[in-house]
Amino acid sequence: MNDCLFCKIEKGEIPSFKIYEDDFVFAFLDIDPKSEGHTLIIPKKHTLDLQSIEKDSLLAILEAAKKVMNLLSQKLPVDGFTIMQNNGAAQEVKHFHLHVIPYYTNTKEKRTPEEIHALITK
Ligand code: AMP
């Protein structure tokens, strides 16, 4: 969709901190993270929400979530994860996205997405 923020991010028209990509999905750091490494995973094909996403896209998103969780666990002192997905009035950006939010028991660090991206991709 022409005016969709996340379609523009996936096409590279708007910059993002990409951490994973395959034929079906694109994953990038949330610009306003709830914790270090907070990642959004989107289908490349524009899709609104959980009710409208196709089964194959959903499976690709979940497979990517496992890879993103493994990557974040290797690079950051993660103690767990919260997976979140908003719909309808609860959904700010109208392109399906799965939030992968690391949980930390102890860390007090508050590095920027730019710093976290450099750490994860080095
Ligand atoms: P939701 O309420 O589930 O639609 O969440 C939308 C998320 O997108 C929020 O956590 C925002 O911080 C995030 N977001 C909005 N704009 C950008 C952007 N340009 N790059 C990365 N994340 C963004």
PDB file of C-alpha atoms and ligand atoms in Angstrom:
ATOM      1  CA  MET A   1       0.000   0.000   0.000  1.00  0.00           C
ATOM      2  CA  ASN A   2       1.361   3.393  -1.023  1.00  0.00           C
ATOM      3  CA  ASP A   3       0.700   5.285   2.191  1.00  0.00           C
ATOM      4  CA  CYS A   4       1.559   2.487   4.636  1.00  0.00           C
ATOM      5  CA  LEU A   5       4.469   3.304   6.978  1.00  0.00           C
ATOM      6  CA  PHE A   6       5.558  -0.321   7.386  1.00  0.00           C
ATOM      7  CA  CYS A   7       5.348  -1.031   3.616  1.00  0.00           C
ATOM      8  CA  LYS A   8       7.697   1.935   3.149  1.00  0.00           C
ATOM      9  CA  ILE A   9      10.053   0.573   5.817  1.00  0.00           C
ATOM     10  CA  GLU A  10      10.062  -2.871   4.193  1.00  0.00           C
ATOM     11  CA  LYS A  11      10.865  -1.317   0.788  1.00  0.00           C
ATOM     12  CA  GLY A  12      13.684   0.768   2.317  1.00  0.00           C
ATOM     13  CA  GLU A  13      11.923   4.051   1.532  1.00  0.00           C
ATOM     14  CA  ILE A  14      11.986   4.902   5.242  1.00  0.00           C
ATOM     15  CA  PRO A  15      15.064   3.906   7.283  1.00  0.00           C
ATOM     16  CA  SER A  16      14.845   1.241   9.945  1.00  0.00           C
ATOM     17  CA  PHE A  17      17.136  -0.901  12.044  1.00  0.00           C
ATOM     18  CA  LYS A  18      16.677  -4.224  10.235  1.00  0.00           C
ATOM     19  CA  ILE A  19      17.658  -7.321  12.145  1.00  0.00           C
ATOM     20  CA  TYR A  20      16.159 -10.114   9.999  1.00  0.00           C
ATOM     21  CA  GLU A  21      14.651 -10.591   6.547  1.00  0.00           C
ATOM     22  CA  ASP A  22      13.567 -13.477   4.337  1.00  0.00           C
ATOM     23  CA  ASP A  23      11.290 -13.864   1.296  1.00  0.00           C
ATOM     24  CA  PHE A  24       8.129 -13.361   3.343  1.00  0.00           C
ATOM     25  CA  VAL A  25       8.922 -11.223   6.388  1.00  0.00           C
ATOM     26  CA  PHE A  26      10.931  -8.221   7.536  1.00  0.00           C
ATOM     27  CA  ALA A  27      11.993  -7.604  11.156  1.00  0.00           C
ATOM     28  CA  PHE A  28      13.259  -4.320  12.577  1.00  0.00           C
ATOM     29  CA  LEU A  29      13.757  -2.636  15.924  1.00  0.00           C
ATOM     30  CA  ASP A  30      10.849  -0.675  17.378  1.00  0.00           C
ATOM     31  CA  ILE A  31      11.647   3.044  17.355  1.00  0.00           C
ATOM     32  CA  ASP A  32      10.123   3.468  20.828  1.00  0.00           C
ATOM     33  CA  PRO A  33      11.131   0.205  22.511  1.00  0.00           C
ATOM     34  CA  LYS A  34       9.536  -1.209  25.650  1.00  0.00           C
ATOM     35  CA  SER A  35      12.895  -2.886  26.325  1.00  0.00           C
ATOM     36  CA  GLU A  36      16.266  -3.273  24.597  1.00  0.00           C
ATOM     37  CA  GLY A  37      15.884  -5.318  21.415  1.00  0.00           C
ATOM     38  CA  HIS A  38      12.113  -4.769  21.074  1.00  0.00           C
ATOM     39  CA  THR A  39      11.497  -6.015  17.538  1.00  0.00           C
ATOM     40  CA  LEU A  40       8.585  -5.809  15.113  1.00  0.00           C
ATOM     41  CA  ILE A  41       8.057  -8.592  12.562  1.00  0.00           C
ATOM     42  CA  ILE A  42       5.895  -7.772   9.553  1.00  0.00           C
ATOM     43  CA  PRO A  43       4.728  -9.697   6.476  1.00  0.00           C
ATOM     44  CA  LYS A  44       6.150  -8.216   3.260  1.00  0.00           C
ATOM     45  CA  LYS A  45       2.717  -8.515   1.704  1.00  0.00           C
ATOM     46  CA  HIS A  46       0.543  -5.733   3.102  1.00  0.00           C
ATOM     47  CA  THR A  47      -1.933  -7.239   5.556  1.00  0.00           C
ATOM     48  CA  LEU A  48      -4.042  -5.452   8.144  1.00  0.00           C
ATOM     49  CA  ASP A  49      -4.386  -7.712  11.140  1.00  0.00           C
ATOM     50  CA  LEU A  50      -4.639 -11.190  12.645  1.00  0.00           C
ATOM     51  CA  GLN A  51      -8.128 -11.765  11.293  1.00  0.00           C
ATOM     52  CA  SER A  52      -7.071 -11.079   7.710  1.00  0.00           C
ATOM     53  CA  ILE A  53      -3.552 -12.552   7.583  1.00  0.00           C
ATOM     54  CA  GLU A  54      -3.126 -15.688   5.438  1.00  0.00           C
ATOM     55  CA  LYS A  55      -2.038 -18.912   7.088  1.00  0.00           C
ATOM     56  CA  ASP A  56       1.298 -19.090   5.208  1.00  0.00           C
ATOM     57  CA  SER A  57       2.198 -15.510   6.186  1.00  0.00           C
ATOM     58  CA  LEU A  58       1.312 -16.192   9.801  1.00  0.00           C
ATOM     59  CA  LEU A  59       3.481 -19.292   9.845  1.00  0.00           C
ATOM     60  CA  ALA A  60       6.371 -17.318   8.315  1.00  0.00           C
ATOM     61  CA  ILE A  61       5.951 -14.635  11.002  1.00  0.00           C
ATOM     62  CA  LEU A  62       6.057 -17.231  13.790  1.00  0.00           C
ATOM     63  CA  GLU A  63       9.083 -18.998  12.291  1.00  0.00           C
ATOM     64  CA  ALA A  64      10.824 -15.613  12.058  1.00  0.00           C
ATOM     65  CA  ALA A  65       9.891 -14.885  15.693  1.00  0.00           C
ATOM     66  CA  LYS A  66      11.804 -17.994  16.773  1.00  0.00           C
ATOM     67  CA  LYS A  67      14.847 -16.842  14.781  1.00  0.00           C
ATOM     68  CA  VAL A  68      14.639 -13.305  16.172  1.00  0.00           C
ATOM     69  CA  MET A  69      14.322 -14.646  19.729  1.00  0.00           C
ATOM     70  CA  ASN A  70      17.401 -16.830  19.184  1.00  0.00           C
ATOM     71  CA  LEU A  71      19.358 -13.905  17.760  1.00  0.00           C
ATOM     72  CA  LEU A  72      18.396 -11.550  20.592  1.00  0.00           C
ATOM     73  CA  SER A  73      19.198 -14.238  23.171  1.00  0.00           C
ATOM     74  CA  GLN A  74      22.681 -14.650  21.694  1.00  0.00           C
ATOM     75  CA  LYS A  75      23.459 -10.929  21.781  1.00  0.00           C
ATOM     76  CA  LEU A  76      21.637  -9.591  24.833  1.00  0.00           C
ATOM     77  CA  PRO A  77      21.227 -10.844  28.438  1.00  0.00           C
ATOM     78  CA  VAL A  78      17.585 -11.732  27.817  1.00  0.00           C
ATOM     79  CA  ASP A  79      15.681 -13.623  30.549  1.00  0.00           C
ATOM     80  CA  GLY A  80      12.413 -14.085  28.637  1.00  0.00           C
ATOM     81  CA  PHE A  81      10.113 -12.651  25.981  1.00  0.00           C
ATOM     82  CA  THR A  82       6.665 -11.148  25.693  1.00  0.00           C
ATOM     83  CA  ILE A  83       4.950 -11.607  22.326  1.00  0.00           C
ATOM     84  CA  MET A  84       2.279  -8.993  21.582  1.00  0.00           C
ATOM     85  CA  GLN A  85       0.075  -8.269  18.609  1.00  0.00           C
ATOM     86  CA  ASN A  86      -2.503  -5.461  18.545  1.00  0.00           C
ATOM     87  CA  ASN A  87      -5.653  -5.258  16.424  1.00  0.00           C
ATOM     88  CA  GLY A  88      -8.381  -2.725  15.684  1.00  0.00           C
ATOM     89  CA  ALA A  89      -8.403   0.402  17.822  1.00  0.00           C
ATOM     90  CA  ALA A  90      -5.504  -1.044  19.839  1.00  0.00           C
ATOM     91  CA  GLN A  91      -3.353  -1.119  16.679  1.00  0.00           C
ATOM     92  CA  GLU A  92      -1.538   2.117  15.890  1.00  0.00           C
ATOM     93  CA  VAL A  93       0.087   1.081  12.583  1.00  0.00           C
ATOM     94  CA  LYS A  94      -2.380  -0.631  10.231  1.00  0.00           C
ATOM     95  CA  HIS A  95       0.021  -3.241   8.837  1.00  0.00           C
ATOM     96  CA  PHE A  96       0.166  -6.528  10.755  1.00  0.00           C
ATOM     97  CA  HIS A  97       3.138  -6.658  13.123  1.00  0.00           C
ATOM     98  CA  LEU A  98       4.193  -9.038  15.848  1.00  0.00           C
ATOM     99  CA  HIS A  99       5.992  -7.429  18.776  1.00  0.00           C
ATOM    100  CA  VAL A 100       8.874  -9.482  20.192  1.00  0.00           C
ATOM    101  CA  ILE A 101       9.709  -7.810  23.500  1.00  0.00           C
ATOM    102  CA  PRO A 102      12.682  -9.068  25.505  1.00  0.00           C
ATOM    103  CA  TYR A 103      12.233  -9.372  29.253  1.00  0.00           C
ATOM    104  CA  TYR A 104      15.176  -8.671  31.552  1.00  0.00           C
ATOM    105  CA  THR A 105      15.217  -9.573  35.228  1.00  0.00           C
ATOM    106  CA  ASN A 106      18.058  -7.294  36.247  1.00  0.00           C
ATOM    107  CA  THR A 107      19.366  -5.003  33.512  1.00  0.00           C
ATOM    108  CA  LYS A 108      19.082  -1.267  34.000  1.00  0.00           C
ATOM    109  CA  GLU A 109      20.579  -0.451  30.594  1.00  0.00           C
ATOM    110  CA  LYS A 110      18.674   1.876  28.284  1.00  0.00           C
ATOM    111  CA  ARG A 111      20.619   1.899  25.032  1.00  0.00           C
ATOM    112  CA  THR A 112      19.108   3.381  21.882  1.00  0.00           C
ATOM    113  CA  PRO A 113      17.809   1.229  18.981  1.00  0.00           C
ATOM    114  CA  GLU A 114      20.858   2.443  17.009  1.00  0.00           C
ATOM    115  CA  GLU A 115      23.239   1.141  19.687  1.00  0.00           C
ATOM    116  CA  ILE A 116      21.320  -2.136  20.020  1.00  0.00           C
ATOM    117  CA  HIS A 117      21.290  -2.584  16.228  1.00  0.00           C
ATOM    118  CA  ALA A 118      25.078  -2.137  16.087  1.00  0.00           C
ATOM    119  CA  LEU A 119      25.476  -4.738  18.833  1.00  0.00           C
ATOM    120  CA  ILE A 120      23.110  -7.288  17.272  1.00  0.00           C
ATOM    121  CA  THR A 121      24.448  -7.036  13.723  1.00  0.00           C
ATOM    122  CA  LYS A 122      28.185  -6.963  14.429  1.00  0.00           C
TER     123      LYS A 122
HETATM  124  P1  AMP B   1       0.943  -0.998  17.614  1.00  0.00           P
HETATM  125  O1  AMP B   1       0.322  -0.173  18.695  1.00  0.00           O
HETATM  126  O2  AMP B   1       0.940  -2.454  17.917  1.00  0.00           O
HETATM  127  O3  AMP B   1       0.375  -0.656  16.250  1.00  0.00           O
HETATM  128  O4  AMP B   1       2.477  -0.600  17.628  1.00  0.00           O
HETATM  129  C1  AMP B   1       3.109   0.157  16.644  1.00  0.00           C
HETATM  130  C2  AMP B   1       4.566   0.201  16.996  1.00  0.00           C
HETATM  131  O5  AMP B   1       5.269   0.734  15.894  1.00  0.00           O
HETATM  132  C3  AMP B   1       4.903   1.070  18.215  1.00  0.00           C
HETATM  133  O6  AMP B   1       5.554   0.279  19.198  1.00  0.00           O
HETATM  134  C4  AMP B   1       5.814   2.141  17.628  1.00  0.00           C
HETATM  135  O7  AMP B   1       6.847   2.531  18.511  1.00  0.00           O
HETATM  136  C5  AMP B   1       6.355   1.468  16.386  1.00  0.00           C
HETATM  137  N1  AMP B   1       6.780   2.370  15.336  1.00  0.00           N
HETATM  138  C6  AMP B   1       6.120   3.427  14.807  1.00  0.00           C
HETATM  139  N2  AMP B   1       6.838   4.014  13.843  1.00  0.00           N
HETATM  140  C7  AMP B   1       7.984   3.303  13.724  1.00  0.00           C
HETATM  141  C8  AMP B   1       9.138   3.410  12.898  1.00  0.00           C
HETATM  142  N3  AMP B   1       9.263   4.368  11.961  1.00  0.00           N
HETATM  143  N4  AMP B   1      10.136   2.520  13.079  1.00  0.00           N
HETATM  144  C9  AMP B   1      10.043   1.549  14.009  1.00  0.00           C
HETATM  145  N5  AMP B   1       8.967   1.391  14.809  1.00  0.00           N
HETATM  146  C10 AMP B   1       7.965   2.257  14.683  1.00  0.00           C
END
